[in-house]
Coordinates of C-alpha atoms and ligand atoms in Angstrom, one line a residue:
M520 CA -19.8 27.3 -12.4
E521 CA -23.0 29.4 -11.3
A522 CA -24.4 29.5 -7.8
S523 CA -27.4 27.2 -8.7
R524 CA -24.6 24.5 -9.9
I525 CA -22.2 25.1 -7.1
A526 CA -25.1 24.9 -4.6
Q527 CA -25.9 21.7 -6.3
S528 CA -22.1 20.4 -6.3
I529 CA -21.1 20.9 -2.7
G530 CA -22.0 17.8 -0.9
F531 CA -20.6 15.3 -3.8
T532 CA -18.3 12.8 -2.6
L533 CA -14.8 12.8 -4.0
D534 CA -15.7 9.2 -5.9
R535 CA -18.8 10.3 -7.1
F536 CA -17.4 13.9 -8.6
I537 CA -14.4 11.7 -10.0
K538 CA -17.1 9.3 -11.8
N539 CA -19.6 12.5 -13.0
N540 CA -16.3 14.1 -14.6
Q541 CA -14.3 11.2 -15.9
E542 CA -15.5 11.8 -19.2
Q543 CA -13.5 15.2 -19.1
F544 CA -10.1 13.0 -18.7
Q545 CA -8.7 13.1 -22.4
F546 CA -7.9 9.2 -21.8
A547 CA -11.3 8.5 -20.3
S548 CA -10.3 4.4 -19.4
G549 CA -11.3 4.4 -15.6
E550 CA -7.5 4.5 -14.8
L551 CA -7.1 7.9 -13.7
S552 CA -10.4 7.6 -12.0
Q553 CA -8.9 5.1 -10.1
L554 CA -5.8 6.5 -9.3
L555 CA -6.9 9.7 -7.9
R556 CA -9.0 7.1 -5.7
D557 CA -6.1 4.7 -4.7
I558 CA -4.9 8.4 -4.1
A559 CA -7.8 9.5 -1.7
L560 CA -7.6 6.4 -0.3
A561 CA -4.0 6.3 1.1
S562 CA -4.8 10.1 2.3
K563 CA -7.0 9.4 4.4
V564 CA -4.1 6.5 6.4
V565 CA -1.9 8.7 6.7
N566 CA -4.3 11.5 7.8
R567 CA -5.1 9.0 10.4
E568 CA -1.4 8.8 11.4
V569 CA -0.8 12.1 11.6
N570 CA -3.7 13.3 13.7
K571 CA -2.2 10.8 16.5
A572 CA 1.1 11.7 15.8
G573 CA 1.5 13.3 19.2
L574 CA 0.2 9.8 21.4
I575 CA 1.7 7.2 18.7
D576 CA 5.8 6.8 19.2
I577 CA 5.8 7.6 15.5
M578 CA 7.4 11.0 16.1
G579 CA 10.4 12.8 15.7
P580 CA 13.1 12.4 13.5
L581 CA 14.3 8.6 11.6
G582 CA 18.0 9.5 11.9
S583 CA 18.4 9.7 8.5
Q584 CA 17.8 11.9 5.5
N585 CA 16.1 11.8 2.5
M586 CA 17.4 13.3 -1.1
A587 CA 16.1 16.4 0.5
G588 CA 18.2 15.8 2.4
D589 CA 16.1 17.2 5.4
D590 CA 15.8 14.5 8.3
Q591 CA 13.2 12.2 7.7
Q592 CA 10.6 12.0 9.9
K593 CA 9.1 8.9 10.9
L594 CA 5.6 9.9 9.7
D595 CA 7.7 10.8 6.8
V596 CA 8.8 7.2 6.0
L597 CA 5.1 5.9 6.9
A598 CA 3.3 8.2 4.2
D599 CA 6.0 7.0 1.5
I600 CA 5.3 3.6 2.3
R601 CA 1.2 4.0 2.5
F602 CA 1.0 5.9 -0.9
T603 CA 3.6 3.5 -2.7
R604 CA 1.7 0.2 -1.6
A605 CA -1.4 1.7 -2.9
L606 CA -0.2 3.1 -5.9
K607 CA 1.5 -0.6 -6.5
K608 CA -1.2 -2.3 -5.8
G609 CA -3.7 -0.2 -8.0
G610 CA -2.0 -1.2 -10.9
E611 CA -2.3 2.1 -13.1
V612 CA 1.2 3.5 -12.1
C613 CA 4.6 2.2 -14.1
A614 CA 6.9 4.6 -12.1
L615 CA 6.7 6.4 -8.8
I616 CA 9.0 9.3 -8.4
S617 CA 9.3 10.5 -4.6
E618 CA 11.5 12.7 -2.7
E619 CA 12.0 9.9 -0.2
S620 CA 13.7 7.5 -2.5
E621 CA 16.7 8.3 -4.9
S622 CA 15.8 6.8 -7.9
Y623 CA 12.5 5.6 -9.5
E624 CA 11.2 3.2 -8.5
D625 CA 9.4 0.6 -11.1
L626 CA 6.4 -0.4 -10.1
N627 CA 4.7 -2.3 -12.8
N628 CA 5.4 -2.0 -16.5
D629 CA 1.8 -2.4 -18.1
G630 CA 1.0 0.8 -16.0
K631 CA -0.3 3.8 -17.8
Y632 CA 1.3 6.7 -15.5
V633 CA 3.8 8.3 -13.7
I634 CA 3.1 10.2 -10.4
A635 CA 6.1 12.1 -8.9
I636 CA 4.7 13.2 -4.9
D637 CA 5.9 14.5 -1.5
P638 CA 4.1 12.1 0.7
L639 CA 4.8 14.4 3.5
D640 CA 6.0 18.1 2.4
G641 CA 6.7 20.5 5.3
S642 CA 8.0 16.6 7.5
S643 CA 9.8 19.5 10.2
N644 CA 6.4 21.1 11.6
I645 CA 4.9 17.7 12.4
D646 CA 6.2 17.8 15.5
V647 CA 5.4 20.8 16.9
N648 CA 1.6 20.5 15.4
V649 CA 2.0 22.7 12.3
S650 CA 0.0 21.2 9.2
I651 CA 1.8 19.8 6.5
G652 CA 0.6 18.0 3.7
T653 CA 1.2 15.8 0.4
I654 CA 1.9 17.2 -3.2
F655 CA 1.2 14.5 -6.0
S656 CA 1.6 14.9 -10.2
I657 CA 0.2 12.8 -12.3
F658 CA 2.2 12.4 -15.5
R659 CA 0.5 9.7 -19.1
R660 CA 3.9 7.0 -19.6
I661 CA 5.6 8.1 -23.0
S662 CA 7.2 4.9 -23.7
K663 CA 5.1 1.3 -24.8
V664 CA 2.9 -0.1 -22.0
G665 CA 4.1 -3.2 -21.1
G666 CA 8.0 -2.6 -21.5
P667 CA 10.6 -1.5 -19.9
I668 CA 10.4 2.4 -18.1
Q669 CA 12.9 4.7 -20.5
Q670 CA 13.8 7.8 -19.2
E671 CA 11.2 10.5 -21.2
D672 CA 8.3 9.0 -19.0
I673 CA 10.5 9.9 -16.1
L674 CA 11.9 13.4 -17.1
Q675 CA 8.5 15.3 -18.2
K676 CA 7.7 19.1 -18.4
G677 CA 5.1 20.1 -16.0
S678 CA 3.2 20.9 -18.6
E679 CA 2.7 17.4 -19.9
Q680 CA 1.1 16.7 -16.4
V681 CA -2.7 15.2 -16.2
A682 CA -3.3 15.8 -13.4
A683 CA -2.0 17.4 -9.9
G684 CA -2.8 17.8 -6.5
Y685 CA -1.9 18.1 -3.1
I686 CA -3.9 16.9 0.8
L687 CA -3.5 19.4 3.4
Y688 CA -3.5 18.2 6.8
G689 CA -5.1 20.7 9.0
S690 CA -7.2 22.4 11.1
S691 CA -9.7 19.7 8.5
T692 CA -8.3 17.4 6.3
M693 CA -8.6 18.8 2.4
M694 CA -7.6 17.0 -1.2
V695 CA -7.3 19.7 -3.6
Y696 CA -6.9 18.5 -7.9
T697 CA -6.7 19.7 -10.9
T698 CA -7.3 17.2 -14.2
G699 CA -6.9 20.5 -16.6
H700 CA -10.6 21.2 -16.6
G701 CA -10.3 23.9 -13.2
V702 CA -9.3 23.1 -9.5
N703 CA -11.7 21.4 -7.0
G704 CA -11.4 21.3 -3.3
F705 CA -12.7 18.8 -1.3
T706 CA -12.9 18.3 2.6
F707 CA -12.5 15.4 5.1
E708 CA -15.2 14.5 6.8
Q709 CA -13.9 11.9 9.2
S710 CA -16.6 10.5 11.2
L711 CA -17.6 9.1 7.7
G712 CA -14.4 8.6 6.2
E713 CA -15.2 10.3 3.2
F714 CA -14.1 13.5 1.1
F715 CA -16.5 16.1 0.8
L716 CA -16.9 18.4 -2.7
S717 CA -16.5 21.8 0.0
H718 CA -14.8 24.3 -2.6
P719 CA -16.0 23.6 -6.3
D720 CA -14.2 25.4 -9.5
M721 CA -11.7 27.5 -7.1
K722 CA -10.3 30.6 -8.7
A723 CA -6.9 32.3 -7.6
P724 CA -7.9 36.1 -6.7
E725 CA -6.1 38.3 -9.6
D726 CA -4.6 40.3 -7.1
G727 CA -3.9 40.1 -2.9
K728 CA -2.1 41.6 -0.2
I729 CA 0.0 38.4 1.3
Y730 CA 3.4 37.5 0.9
S731 CA 5.1 34.2 1.5
I732 CA 9.0 34.1 1.8
N733 CA 11.2 33.2 4.9
E734 CA 13.0 36.3 5.3
G735 CA 15.6 35.2 7.3
Q736 CA 17.3 34.3 4.4
A737 CA 17.3 37.9 3.1
N738 CA 20.4 39.2 3.6
S739 CA 22.1 36.7 0.5
F740 CA 18.5 37.1 -1.5
P741 CA 19.1 38.3 -5.5
E742 CA 18.8 42.4 -5.5
S743 CA 15.4 41.8 -7.8
V744 CA 13.8 39.5 -4.7
K745 CA 15.2 42.0 -2.0
K746 CA 13.7 45.3 -3.8
Y747 CA 10.7 43.1 -4.3
V748 CA 10.1 42.6 -0.7
Q749 CA 10.4 45.9 0.3
D750 CA 8.2 47.0 -1.9
C751 CA 5.3 44.8 -0.3
K752 CA 6.1 46.1 3.2
D753 CA 6.1 49.6 1.2
N754 CA 2.9 49.0 0.0
K755 CA 1.6 47.9 3.6
M756 CA 1.0 43.5 2.7
T757 CA 0.8 41.3 5.1
A758 CA 3.3 38.5 5.9
R759 CA 2.1 35.5 6.5
Y760 CA 4.2 32.7 6.6
I761 CA 4.2 29.0 7.9
G762 CA 7.2 27.3 6.6
S763 CA 4.9 24.8 5.2
L764 CA 4.4 25.3 1.4
V765 CA 1.1 23.5 0.8
A766 CA 0.0 25.3 4.0
D767 CA 1.0 29.0 2.6
F768 CA -0.2 28.1 -0.7
H769 CA -3.3 26.6 0.1
R770 CA -3.8 30.1 2.5
N771 CA -2.4 32.6 -1.0
L772 CA -4.9 30.6 -3.5
L773 CA -7.7 30.7 -1.5
K774 CA -7.0 34.6 -0.1
G775 CA -4.5 35.9 -3.4
G776 CA -1.2 36.6 -2.3
I777 CA 2.5 35.2 -3.2
Y778 CA 4.7 32.5 -2.5
I779 CA 8.6 32.9 -3.4
Y780 CA 11.1 30.9 -2.6
P781 CA 14.2 32.8 -4.3
P782 CA 17.8 31.1 -5.0
T783 CA 19.9 32.1 -1.8
A784 CA 23.3 31.7 -0.4
K785 CA 22.5 28.2 0.8
D786 CA 20.6 26.8 -2.2
P787 CA 21.8 29.3 -4.8
N788 CA 18.6 27.0 -7.3
G789 CA 16.1 27.3 -4.3
K790 CA 14.7 24.8 -1.6
L791 CA 11.8 23.7 -3.4
R792 CA 11.7 20.4 -6.0
L793 CA 10.5 20.6 -9.4
M794 CA 9.2 17.5 -10.2
Y795 CA 7.3 17.0 -7.5
E796 CA 6.7 19.9 -5.3
C797 CA 6.8 23.0 -8.5
N798 CA 5.2 21.9 -11.2
A799 CA 2.3 20.3 -9.0
L800 CA 1.3 23.5 -7.5
A801 CA 2.2 25.7 -10.5
F802 CA 0.0 23.4 -12.6
I803 CA -3.2 23.9 -10.1
S804 CA -2.5 27.6 -9.8
E805 CA -2.6 28.0 -13.3
Q806 CA -5.7 25.9 -14.1
A807 CA -7.2 28.7 -11.1
G808 CA -6.1 31.7 -12.8
G809 CA -3.0 32.1 -11.5
M810 CA 1.0 32.0 -12.3
A811 CA 3.5 29.9 -11.1
T812 CA 8.1 30.6 -12.7
D813 CA 11.2 30.4 -11.6
G814 CA 11.6 34.0 -11.3
K815 CA 12.1 34.1 -15.0
K816 CA 10.6 31.1 -16.9
R817 CA 7.3 29.2 -16.2
I818 CA 7.7 26.3 -14.5
L819 CA 4.8 24.5 -16.6
D820 CA 8.0 24.8 -20.0
I821 CA 11.3 23.6 -17.9
Q822 CA 12.6 21.0 -19.1
P823 CA 13.7 18.5 -15.7
T824 CA 17.2 17.4 -16.5
T825 CA 17.4 15.0 -13.0
L826 CA 14.7 14.0 -10.5
H827 CA 15.5 16.1 -8.1
Q828 CA 16.1 19.3 -9.2
R829 CA 15.5 22.6 -7.1
V830 CA 13.9 25.5 -9.0
P831 CA 13.4 29.1 -7.9
F832 CA 9.6 29.4 -6.5
F833 CA 7.4 32.8 -7.2
V834 CA 3.7 31.0 -7.6
G835 CA 0.6 32.8 -6.5
S836 CA -1.9 35.7 -7.8
K837 CA -1.1 36.6 -11.4
K838 CA -0.4 39.8 -10.3
M839 CA 1.8 39.9 -8.3
V840 CA 4.3 37.4 -9.6
E841 CA 3.9 39.7 -12.8
R842 CA 5.2 42.3 -10.7
A843 CA 7.5 40.6 -8.4
Q844 CA 8.9 40.0 -11.8
S845 CA 9.2 43.0 -13.3
F846 CA 12.0 43.8 -10.6
Ligands
P6P661 P1 12.5 27.4 5.0 C1 9.3 22.1 4.3 O1 10.8 21.5 5.3 C2 9.6 22.8 3.0 O2 9.8 22.0 1.7 C3 8.3 24.0 2.6 O3 7.2 22.8 2.9 C4 8.5 25.3 3.4 O4 7.7 26.2 2.4 C5 10.2 25.2 3.4 O5 11.0 23.6 3.0 C6 10.6 26.3 4.3 O6 11.8 26.0 4.5 O7 14.1 27.3 4.4 O8 12.2 28.9 5.0 O9 12.9 26.7 6.4

């Protein structure tokens, strides 16, 4: 987008932007637009709760665990309820896959879309006031609308996504998403309660000097990953690891960098989930000119076999992911 159009387009509300770009959706029947608006609405509600988490009694663990085996924080469960309710009411979604529930949720047999969502990723950071995020993937259902949900609807490859995005509840709250026609970022204006286009046509720097990995687990990294991390140090790169995937991913998308969650002794397939973490960020990264693999294979080409399957995750600036793979 040339500078003049960028200047003109900054300040569009999310609603206006979705409407203006609706004709780009291959199934431009308005439902996908409505779906994105439903997600944005739910994120405004979650944003409000996140912003006052310190003040009302929704802090701390619930004492239950989710599918990832993480202790569920009250805000996790609250966010899951908010997104599920918004998507159920909208009517466009037939099935919902969430980190917070074991099986998929059958929402509306007439819905044309399947959503995979991590309602609140980085939950361990909630109580210490570090940025957290929502990650979502949108697929078209394959089986006949009106009929029962089929396995083929649920376990689709990332390359089948029709849209994907994240909301980052950080120093400002942003929604970044793609429908396969580039990546756009919207910043939430609290007093108006609206998302405004602030980062049109986002592009991942082709190379970068930031690497994000939890080196506390380095002893159990594969040799190739150990070699790559050493290479980053030999090249005097900057280590930045917030421990909140959306925050690390977003910073690296803007500044250039690589995020790695490799196989470890604790998580031999890595810790991150294919369906509702890696697929969405891989789609966004590629749409911005970046790259995402499991260390060997393109994330979007991986055929899921189970809802909560984990994959090793290498994502970010193309040249950095290629170099990491060369080790
Ligand atoms: P570790 C948070 O629980 C999360 O899923 C991601 O947001 C984050 O990048 C990663 O796990 C942190 O995991 O093992 O480094 O603490």
